[in-house]
Amino acid sequence: MSTSRRPRRSRHPTLNSVLEKLQHGVDLTEGELSLLKGQLDDLEHRAQDQAVRRAEAHGPAPAADPDVRDAYSERLAGHATPEGTTEFASRFGAGTVDFYRPAQGLSLSTIGIGTHLGAADEETDAMYAGAVRAALRTGANLIDTSLTYRRQRSERATATGLRRFIDNDGGDREQVVVCTKGGYPLSECVTPGALEPTEVAGGVHSIAPAFLADQIRRSRQNLGLETIDVYYLHNPETQLKHVGGSEFMRRIRAAFHQLECAVSDGSIRYYGTATWDGYRSGLLSLPALVAAAREVGGDGHHLRFLQLPLNLGMQEALTHPAEGGGSVLKLAAESGITVIVSASLLQGRLARDLTADTPPSRSGLRTDAQRAIQFARSRAGVTSALVGMRSVAHVAENLALARDTAG
């Protein structure tokens, strides 16, 4: 009798075939995309249920900063202002003056805190709330989040950290720039009737006007804010996998019209695009988007922010020519658009073991994380570099850069 084991029969043969296609770079059908999304949602819900059962069995996990609220009945009025952000920068002393850069009349810290990764549980909520507060206390006044990050929990943790900074540390709403995103419908946070099936590209993405209005309302509630400083369309290039270029631009113009209306009614201050592949791969044309914003909002349009990845391992924003021959950073500067870069540490992979091939950086940097962040934030045309931080210790390490004035 053979001692070799019989191959296990897959419990999800259809899903396995989808994953095999992804591995080999084969495009998926809309049905396969829906299947994959459903399986991922199911796995995430199972993980959350398992975490709840574990917590019930062993008691609540210790948390340094508990009591993250689900929502605030009274929203903070106001928004980031030139006076408030200048005052924020000045409170950290003349030694940090070069740590802040001008953007749309505001003073933004050249490092911002991101809130993307982590489990959808109370322990991670508490960690992010503590990290947001610590970042604000240490000199970072740019916060980046999204309705979909940890299924709304990152927005709510951001709200708690911001409130504690204001209530306990002498902070002010006008000192802080809060950015969030919309584009991926989550079943539990879309109001019935706000989104038609035909408005969801590939079953996964939407920039339909009524949907965006609904998502902005929810994000304002989660964040406890009357006004969101920057609202991004999240990976709008996803649409181009399912619709043609002319239809995409029609949808973009409709979305921009809705966002201009949101500016007019005080729900948001500015809008922009937060992308992963959009500009790096050439899928999106920044001049075309600016032209669409100008068509909708005139020369005073509010398409004023752009977010894309830039780090030691992903330098396309610097090296790949965009439309017109210059880099996307150069085109943004010419269009009066502020560039915020994401993935500065490439989800932690650049926080350690940097090789000798790493481009030279200034002296005085103690850790690989600091060297990687310095590379991202010091590129010409970049206003701020986002770093995902859910540990107060990491906030202290990364924001030590604020004490060195060499930009």
Short mmCIF file of C-alpha atoms in Angstrom, two decimals:
data_model
loop_
_atom_site.label_atom_id
_atom_site.label_comp_id
_atom_site.label_asym_id
_atom_site.label_seq_id
_atom_site.Cartn_x
_atom_site.Cartn_y
_atom_site.Cartn_z
CA MET A 1 0.00 0.00 0.00
CA SER A 2 1.37 3.38 -0.95
CA THR A 3 2.22 5.71 1.90
CA SER A 4 1.82 8.83 -0.24
CA ARG A 5 -1.09 11.02 0.68
CA ARG A 6 -4.01 11.43 -1.65
CA PRO A 7 -4.34 15.05 -2.81
CA ARG A 8 -7.00 16.89 -0.90
CA ARG A 9 -10.08 17.73 -2.91
CA SER A 10 -10.68 21.45 -2.95
CA ARG A 11 -13.77 22.66 -1.16
CA HIS A 12 -13.90 25.66 -3.54
CA PRO A 13 -12.92 24.45 -7.03
CA THR A 14 -14.47 27.44 -8.80
CA LEU A 15 -12.72 29.88 -6.48
CA ASN A 16 -9.43 28.06 -7.02
CA SER A 17 -9.75 28.47 -10.78
CA VAL A 18 -10.34 32.21 -10.28
CA LEU A 19 -7.24 32.49 -8.09
CA GLU A 20 -5.22 30.56 -10.66
CA LYS A 21 -6.30 33.06 -13.33
CA LEU A 22 -5.20 35.94 -11.11
CA GLN A 23 -1.86 34.28 -10.51
CA HIS A 24 -1.25 34.07 -14.26
CA GLY A 25 -2.46 37.61 -14.98
CA VAL A 26 -5.64 36.53 -16.82
CA ASP A 27 -8.55 38.99 -16.75
CA LEU A 28 -11.61 37.83 -14.82
CA THR A 29 -15.21 37.97 -15.95
CA GLU A 30 -17.73 40.06 -14.01
CA GLY A 31 -19.20 36.86 -12.58
CA GLU A 32 -15.79 35.69 -11.38
CA LEU A 33 -15.09 39.06 -9.81
CA SER A 34 -18.40 38.91 -7.96
CA LEU A 35 -17.58 35.38 -6.78
CA LEU A 36 -14.19 36.47 -5.51
CA LYS A 37 -15.64 39.50 -3.72
CA GLY A 38 -18.31 37.33 -2.12
CA GLN A 39 -15.75 34.81 -0.90
CA LEU A 40 -13.55 37.57 0.54
CA ASP A 41 -16.51 39.16 2.30
CA ASP A 42 -17.48 35.77 3.70
CA LEU A 43 -13.95 35.14 4.97
CA GLU A 44 -13.80 38.56 6.58
CA HIS A 45 -17.13 38.06 8.34
CA ARG A 46 -15.99 34.63 9.54
CA ALA A 47 -12.78 36.15 10.90
CA GLN A 48 -14.77 38.81 12.73
CA ASP A 49 -17.11 36.17 14.20
CA GLN A 50 -14.12 34.09 15.28
CA ALA A 51 -12.55 37.14 16.94
CA VAL A 52 -15.81 37.84 18.81
CA ARG A 53 -16.03 34.22 20.02
CA ARG A 54 -12.40 34.32 21.15
CA ALA A 55 -12.99 37.58 23.00
CA GLU A 56 -16.06 36.14 24.72
CA ALA A 57 -14.09 33.06 25.75
CA HIS A 58 -11.03 34.88 27.09
CA GLY A 59 -12.42 38.23 28.10
CA PRO A 60 -11.75 41.57 26.45
CA ALA A 61 -8.28 42.18 25.09
CA PRO A 62 -6.28 44.83 26.93
CA ALA A 63 -6.33 48.19 25.18
CA ALA A 64 -4.34 51.30 25.94
CA ASP A 65 -7.01 53.66 24.64
CA PRO A 66 -10.49 52.09 24.93
CA ASP A 67 -13.98 53.47 24.27
CA VAL A 68 -13.89 54.10 20.54
CA ARG A 69 -17.34 55.44 19.74
CA ASP A 70 -19.44 54.28 16.81
CA ALA A 71 -20.61 57.77 15.90
CA TYR A 72 -21.04 61.25 17.34
CA SER A 73 -24.45 62.78 17.81
CA GLU A 74 -22.92 66.27 17.57
CA ARG A 75 -20.48 66.82 14.74
CA LEU A 76 -17.51 69.15 15.00
CA ALA A 77 -18.12 72.32 13.04
CA GLY A 78 -15.51 73.95 10.85
CA HIS A 79 -12.63 72.66 8.77
CA ALA A 80 -8.88 73.08 8.42
CA THR A 81 -7.95 76.76 7.90
CA PRO A 82 -4.76 78.65 7.02
CA GLU A 83 -4.73 80.25 10.46
CA GLY A 84 -5.40 77.01 12.31
CA THR A 85 -2.82 74.93 10.47
CA THR A 86 -0.20 77.69 10.81
CA GLU A 87 -0.88 77.82 14.55
CA PHE A 88 -0.55 74.02 14.70
CA ALA A 89 2.86 74.16 13.03
CA SER A 90 4.07 76.98 15.26
CA ARG A 91 3.23 75.13 18.48
CA PHE A 92 6.03 72.67 17.73
CA GLY A 93 8.69 75.37 17.58
CA ALA A 94 11.03 76.92 15.05
CA GLY A 95 13.05 73.71 14.88
CA THR A 96 10.25 72.01 12.95
CA VAL A 97 9.49 74.80 10.49
CA ASP A 98 10.67 72.79 7.46
CA PHE A 99 8.49 69.86 8.48
CA TYR A 100 5.43 71.70 7.10
CA ARG A 101 4.66 72.66 3.52
CA PRO A 102 2.01 74.93 1.98
CA ALA A 103 -0.94 73.27 0.26
CA GLN A 104 -4.07 75.07 -0.90
CA GLY A 105 -3.34 77.84 1.60
CA LEU A 106 -2.91 75.36 4.46
CA SER A 107 0.22 74.21 6.31
CA LEU A 108 0.46 70.41 6.06
CA SER A 109 2.88 68.17 7.90
CA THR A 110 5.14 66.31 5.51
CA ILE A 111 4.19 63.04 7.20
CA GLY A 112 0.55 62.02 7.53
CA ILE A 113 -0.96 59.08 9.40
CA GLY A 114 -2.73 56.34 7.43
CA THR A 115 -5.34 53.99 8.91
CA HIS A 116 -5.74 51.24 6.33
CA LEU A 117 -4.55 47.90 7.67
CA GLY A 118 -5.58 45.84 10.67
CA ALA A 119 -8.33 43.65 12.02
CA ALA A 120 -11.90 44.92 12.33
CA ASP A 121 -11.91 44.58 16.12
CA GLU A 122 -12.00 46.73 19.23
CA GLU A 123 -8.33 46.25 20.05
CA THR A 124 -7.27 47.66 16.67
CA ASP A 125 -9.83 50.46 17.05
CA ALA A 126 -8.18 51.46 20.31
CA MET A 127 -4.70 51.27 18.81
CA TYR A 128 -5.64 53.54 15.89
CA ALA A 129 -7.41 56.03 18.16
CA GLY A 130 -4.29 56.22 20.31
CA ALA A 131 -2.00 56.50 17.28
CA VAL A 132 -4.08 59.31 15.72
CA ARG A 133 -4.00 61.27 18.96
CA ALA A 134 -0.26 60.63 19.37
CA ALA A 135 0.42 61.75 15.78
CA LEU A 136 -1.48 65.00 16.34
CA ARG A 137 0.33 65.61 19.61
CA THR A 138 3.69 64.95 17.92
CA GLY A 139 3.24 67.25 14.94
CA ALA A 140 1.38 65.45 12.13
CA ASN A 141 -1.83 67.25 11.15
CA LEU A 142 -2.79 65.13 8.12
CA ILE A 143 -5.03 62.08 8.65
CA ASP A 144 -5.97 59.68 5.86
CA THR A 145 -8.77 57.13 6.11
CA SER A 146 -11.68 55.63 4.13
CA LEU A 147 -15.21 54.41 4.71
CA THR A 148 -14.08 50.93 3.62
CA TYR A 149 -10.99 50.74 5.82
CA ARG A 150 -11.77 48.06 8.37
CA ARG A 151 -15.45 48.37 7.42
CA GLN A 152 -15.99 51.94 8.73
CA ARG A 153 -14.05 51.33 11.94
CA SER A 154 -10.99 53.33 10.88
CA GLU A 155 -13.11 56.43 10.34
CA ARG A 156 -14.65 55.99 13.77
CA ALA A 157 -11.27 55.42 15.43
CA THR A 158 -10.03 58.57 13.69
CA ALA A 159 -12.97 60.47 15.19
CA THR A 160 -12.07 59.30 18.68
CA GLY A 161 -8.39 60.19 18.33
CA LEU A 162 -9.24 63.64 16.97
CA ARG A 163 -11.79 64.35 19.72
CA ARG A 164 -9.29 63.39 22.41
CA PHE A 165 -6.67 65.66 20.89
CA ILE A 166 -9.18 68.53 20.99
CA ASP A 167 -10.67 67.76 24.39
CA ASN A 168 -7.48 66.83 26.26
CA ASP A 169 -4.50 68.31 24.42
CA GLY A 170 -5.58 71.83 23.52
CA GLY A 171 -6.13 70.99 19.85
CA ASP A 172 -8.58 72.61 17.48
CA ARG A 173 -10.60 71.34 14.52
CA GLU A 174 -9.15 74.08 12.29
CA GLN A 175 -5.62 72.71 12.81
CA VAL A 176 -6.23 69.28 11.28
CA VAL A 177 -6.71 68.10 7.68
CA VAL A 178 -8.94 65.01 7.56
CA CYS A 179 -9.14 63.03 4.30
CA THR A 180 -11.38 60.09 3.44
CA LYS A 181 -12.49 58.20 0.34
CA GLY A 182 -15.43 56.58 -1.41
CA GLY A 183 -15.91 54.23 -4.34
CA TYR A 184 -16.34 50.68 -3.06
CA PRO A 185 -19.89 49.83 -1.97
CA LEU A 186 -20.14 47.84 1.24
CA SER A 187 -23.47 46.08 1.58
CA GLU A 188 -24.02 47.27 5.16
CA CYS A 189 -23.32 50.94 4.47
CA VAL A 190 -25.28 51.90 1.38
CA THR A 191 -28.74 53.36 1.90
CA PRO A 192 -31.42 51.42 -0.02
CA GLY A 193 -32.22 53.28 -3.21
CA ALA A 194 -28.93 55.21 -3.27
CA LEU A 195 -27.30 52.88 -5.77
CA GLU A 196 -28.64 51.02 -8.78
CA PRO A 197 -27.02 47.73 -9.89
CA THR A 198 -26.21 49.26 -13.28
CA GLU A 199 -24.13 51.93 -11.50
CA VAL A 200 -21.73 49.39 -10.00
CA ALA A 201 -18.86 48.66 -12.39
CA GLY A 202 -17.99 44.99 -12.35
CA GLY A 203 -20.02 44.54 -9.20
CA VAL A 204 -17.29 46.22 -7.13
CA HIS A 205 -17.00 49.97 -7.79
CA SER A 206 -19.18 53.04 -8.18
CA ILE A 207 -18.84 56.80 -8.57
CA ALA A 208 -22.55 57.41 -9.15
CA PRO A 209 -23.67 60.81 -7.80
CA ALA A 210 -26.37 59.57 -5.39
CA PHE A 211 -24.01 56.90 -4.08
CA LEU A 212 -21.26 59.46 -3.43
CA ALA A 213 -23.72 61.73 -1.62
CA ASP A 214 -24.75 58.80 0.57
CA GLN A 215 -21.14 57.83 1.29
CA ILE A 216 -20.13 61.39 2.18
CA ARG A 217 -23.03 61.60 4.62
CA ARG A 218 -21.95 58.34 6.26
CA SER A 219 -18.31 59.38 6.45
CA ARG A 220 -19.24 62.69 8.07
CA GLN A 221 -21.24 60.76 10.65
CA ASN A 222 -18.44 58.26 11.29
CA LEU A 223 -15.84 61.02 11.58
CA GLY A 224 -18.06 63.26 13.68
CA LEU A 225 -17.40 66.18 11.33
CA GLU A 226 -19.61 68.72 9.63
CA THR A 227 -17.03 69.15 6.88
CA ILE A 228 -14.48 66.69 5.46
CA ASP A 229 -11.35 68.52 4.31
CA VAL A 230 -10.50 66.25 1.35
CA TYR A 231 -12.77 63.64 -0.23
CA TYR A 232 -11.11 61.27 -2.71
CA LEU A 233 -12.63 59.13 -5.41
CA HIS A 234 -11.06 55.82 -4.45
CA ASN A 235 -9.30 54.08 -7.37
CA PRO A 236 -11.58 55.47 -10.10
CA GLU A 237 -9.43 53.66 -12.67
CA THR A 238 -11.29 50.49 -11.60
CA GLN A 239 -14.15 51.73 -13.78
CA LEU A 240 -12.00 51.48 -16.90
CA LYS A 241 -11.88 47.70 -16.62
CA HIS A 242 -15.61 47.63 -17.30
CA VAL A 243 -16.59 50.73 -19.30
CA GLY A 244 -15.09 52.56 -22.27
CA GLY A 245 -13.23 55.82 -22.11
CA SER A 246 -16.11 58.07 -23.17
CA GLU A 247 -18.51 56.50 -20.65
CA PHE A 248 -15.83 56.76 -17.97
CA MET A 249 -15.43 60.49 -18.58
CA ARG A 250 -19.21 60.95 -18.52
CA ARG A 251 -19.28 59.26 -15.12
CA ILE A 252 -16.33 61.35 -13.93
CA ARG A 253 -18.06 64.60 -14.89
CA ALA A 254 -21.22 63.49 -13.08
CA ALA A 255 -19.15 62.56 -10.01
CA PHE A 256 -17.28 65.88 -10.06
CA HIS A 257 -20.58 67.75 -10.32
CA GLN A 258 -21.80 65.95 -7.20
CA LEU A 259 -18.55 66.73 -5.38
CA GLU A 260 -18.74 70.40 -6.36
CA CYS A 261 -22.27 70.41 -4.90
CA ALA A 262 -20.87 68.84 -1.71
CA VAL A 263 -18.35 71.70 -1.52
CA SER A 264 -21.15 74.23 -1.98
CA ASP A 265 -23.23 72.79 0.85
CA GLY A 266 -20.26 72.57 3.22
CA SER A 267 -19.99 68.76 3.37
CA ILE A 268 -16.45 68.74 1.95
CA ARG A 269 -13.78 71.38 1.20
CA TYR A 270 -11.82 69.78 -1.64
CA TYR A 271 -11.90 66.59 -3.66
CA GLY A 272 -9.40 64.49 -5.54
CA THR A 273 -8.41 61.04 -6.70
CA ALA A 274 -6.68 58.41 -4.57
CA THR A 275 -5.26 55.75 -6.85
CA TRP A 276 -3.00 52.73 -6.89
CA ASP A 277 -2.44 52.01 -10.59
CA GLY A 278 -4.27 54.95 -12.14
CA TYR A 279 -1.38 57.32 -12.79
CA ARG A 280 1.50 54.87 -12.44
CA SER A 281 0.20 52.74 -15.31
CA GLY A 282 -1.14 55.59 -17.43
CA LEU A 283 -4.77 54.50 -17.09
CA LEU A 284 -5.77 57.97 -15.90
CA SER A 285 -5.01 61.23 -17.66
CA LEU A 286 -4.56 64.03 -15.15
CA PRO A 287 -5.04 66.75 -17.81
CA ALA A 288 -8.34 65.12 -18.86
CA LEU A 289 -9.54 65.00 -15.25
CA VAL A 290 -8.57 68.63 -14.66
CA ALA A 291 -10.41 69.60 -17.87
CA ALA A 292 -13.51 67.73 -16.63
CA ALA A 293 -13.33 69.53 -13.27
CA ARG A 294 -12.96 72.88 -15.02
CA GLU A 295 -15.92 72.05 -17.27
CA VAL A 296 -18.04 71.32 -14.20
CA GLY A 297 -16.72 73.86 -11.69
CA GLY A 298 -15.00 76.53 -13.76
CA ASP A 299 -11.53 77.84 -13.01
CA GLY A 300 -12.42 77.78 -9.31
CA HIS A 301 -13.04 74.03 -9.31
CA HIS A 302 -12.10 72.08 -6.19
CA LEU A 303 -10.20 69.13 -7.71
CA ARG A 304 -7.11 70.02 -5.68
CA PHE A 305 -5.64 66.80 -4.28
CA LEU A 306 -4.05 63.71 -5.77
CA GLN A 307 -2.88 60.62 -3.89
CA LEU A 308 -0.72 57.88 -5.39
CA PRO A 309 1.96 55.45 -4.16
CA LEU A 310 5.60 56.49 -4.11
CA ASN A 311 8.37 54.69 -2.29
CA LEU A 312 11.79 53.14 -2.78
CA GLY A 313 10.21 50.20 -4.62
CA MET A 314 7.55 52.09 -6.60
CA GLN A 315 9.03 55.16 -8.28
CA GLU A 316 6.85 55.38 -11.40
CA ALA A 317 5.44 58.75 -10.27
CA LEU A 318 8.99 60.09 -10.68
CA THR A 319 10.27 58.12 -13.64
CA HIS A 320 7.34 57.38 -15.98
CA PRO A 321 6.45 60.17 -18.37
CA ALA A 322 2.79 61.16 -18.20
CA GLU A 323 0.72 62.95 -20.80
CA GLY A 324 2.71 65.84 -22.22
CA GLY A 325 6.07 64.30 -21.38
CA GLY A 326 6.48 65.34 -17.75
CA SER A 327 5.92 63.22 -14.67
CA VAL A 328 2.53 63.18 -12.96
CA LEU A 329 4.12 65.19 -10.13
CA LYS A 330 5.10 67.92 -12.58
CA LEU A 331 1.66 67.94 -14.20
CA ALA A 332 0.01 68.19 -10.79
CA ALA A 333 2.17 71.16 -9.84
CA GLU A 334 1.31 72.91 -13.11
CA SER A 335 -2.39 72.33 -12.41
CA GLY A 336 -2.30 73.62 -8.83
CA ILE A 337 -2.95 70.16 -7.39
CA THR A 338 -1.43 69.01 -4.10
CA VAL A 339 0.25 65.58 -4.20
CA ILE A 340 0.06 63.25 -1.20
CA VAL A 341 1.97 59.99 -1.59
CA SER A 342 0.91 56.70 -0.05
CA ALA A 343 2.61 53.38 0.76
CA SER A 344 5.77 55.13 1.95
CA LEU A 345 6.83 51.94 3.74
CA LEU A 346 5.15 49.59 1.23
CA GLN A 347 3.04 48.08 4.01
CA GLY A 348 6.06 47.65 6.27
CA ARG A 349 8.34 45.97 3.75
CA LEU A 350 10.63 49.00 3.59
CA ALA A 351 10.82 49.44 7.36
CA ARG A 352 13.75 47.04 7.68
CA ASP A 353 16.60 45.34 5.79
CA LEU A 354 17.18 48.08 3.21
CA THR A 355 20.01 47.09 0.90
CA ALA A 356 23.15 48.89 -0.13
CA ASP A 357 21.36 49.82 -3.37
CA THR A 358 19.11 52.20 -1.45
CA PRO A 359 19.50 55.78 -2.77
CA PRO A 360 21.56 57.93 -0.40
CA SER A 361 19.65 59.93 2.18
CA ARG A 362 20.66 62.54 4.67
CA SER A 363 22.65 61.64 7.75
CA GLY A 364 21.08 61.41 11.18
CA LEU A 365 18.35 58.92 10.27
CA ARG A 366 18.38 56.10 12.80
CA THR A 367 16.11 53.46 11.25
CA ASP A 368 15.24 51.98 7.86
CA ALA A 369 11.68 53.20 8.34
CA GLN A 370 12.92 56.78 8.74
CA ARG A 371 15.12 56.44 5.66
CA ALA A 372 12.23 55.12 3.55
CA ILE A 373 9.85 57.84 4.76
CA GLN A 374 12.46 60.51 4.12
CA PHE A 375 12.87 59.29 0.55
CA ALA A 376 9.12 59.61 -0.12
CA ARG A 377 8.49 62.94 1.57
CA SER A 378 11.56 64.68 0.15
CA ARG A 379 10.79 64.17 -3.56
CA ALA A 380 10.20 67.38 -5.50
CA GLY A 381 6.48 67.95 -6.00
CA VAL A 382 5.40 65.91 -2.95
CA THR A 383 3.66 67.73 -0.10
CA SER A 384 3.24 64.86 2.35
CA ALA A 385 3.95 61.14 2.67
CA LEU A 386 1.41 58.88 4.34
CA VAL A 387 2.57 56.20 6.76
CA GLY A 388 0.23 53.59 8.22
CA MET A 389 0.67 53.78 11.98
CA ARG A 390 -1.38 51.98 14.58
CA SER A 391 1.33 51.85 17.23
CA VAL A 392 2.19 54.83 19.41
CA ALA A 393 5.81 53.61 19.39
CA HIS A 394 5.88 53.74 15.58
CA VAL A 395 4.39 57.24 15.67
CA ALA A 396 7.25 58.35 17.93
CA GLU A 397 9.88 56.71 15.69
CA ASN A 398 8.52 58.00 12.39
CA LEU A 399 7.75 61.52 13.55
CA ALA A 400 11.25 61.96 14.96
CA LEU A 401 11.84 63.31 11.44
CA ALA A 402 9.90 66.39 12.51
CA ARG A 403 12.78 67.40 14.74
CA ASP A 404 15.25 67.66 11.88
CA THR A 405 14.81 70.73 9.72
CA ALA A 406 16.60 69.40 6.65
CA GLY A 407 13.56 68.83 4.40
#
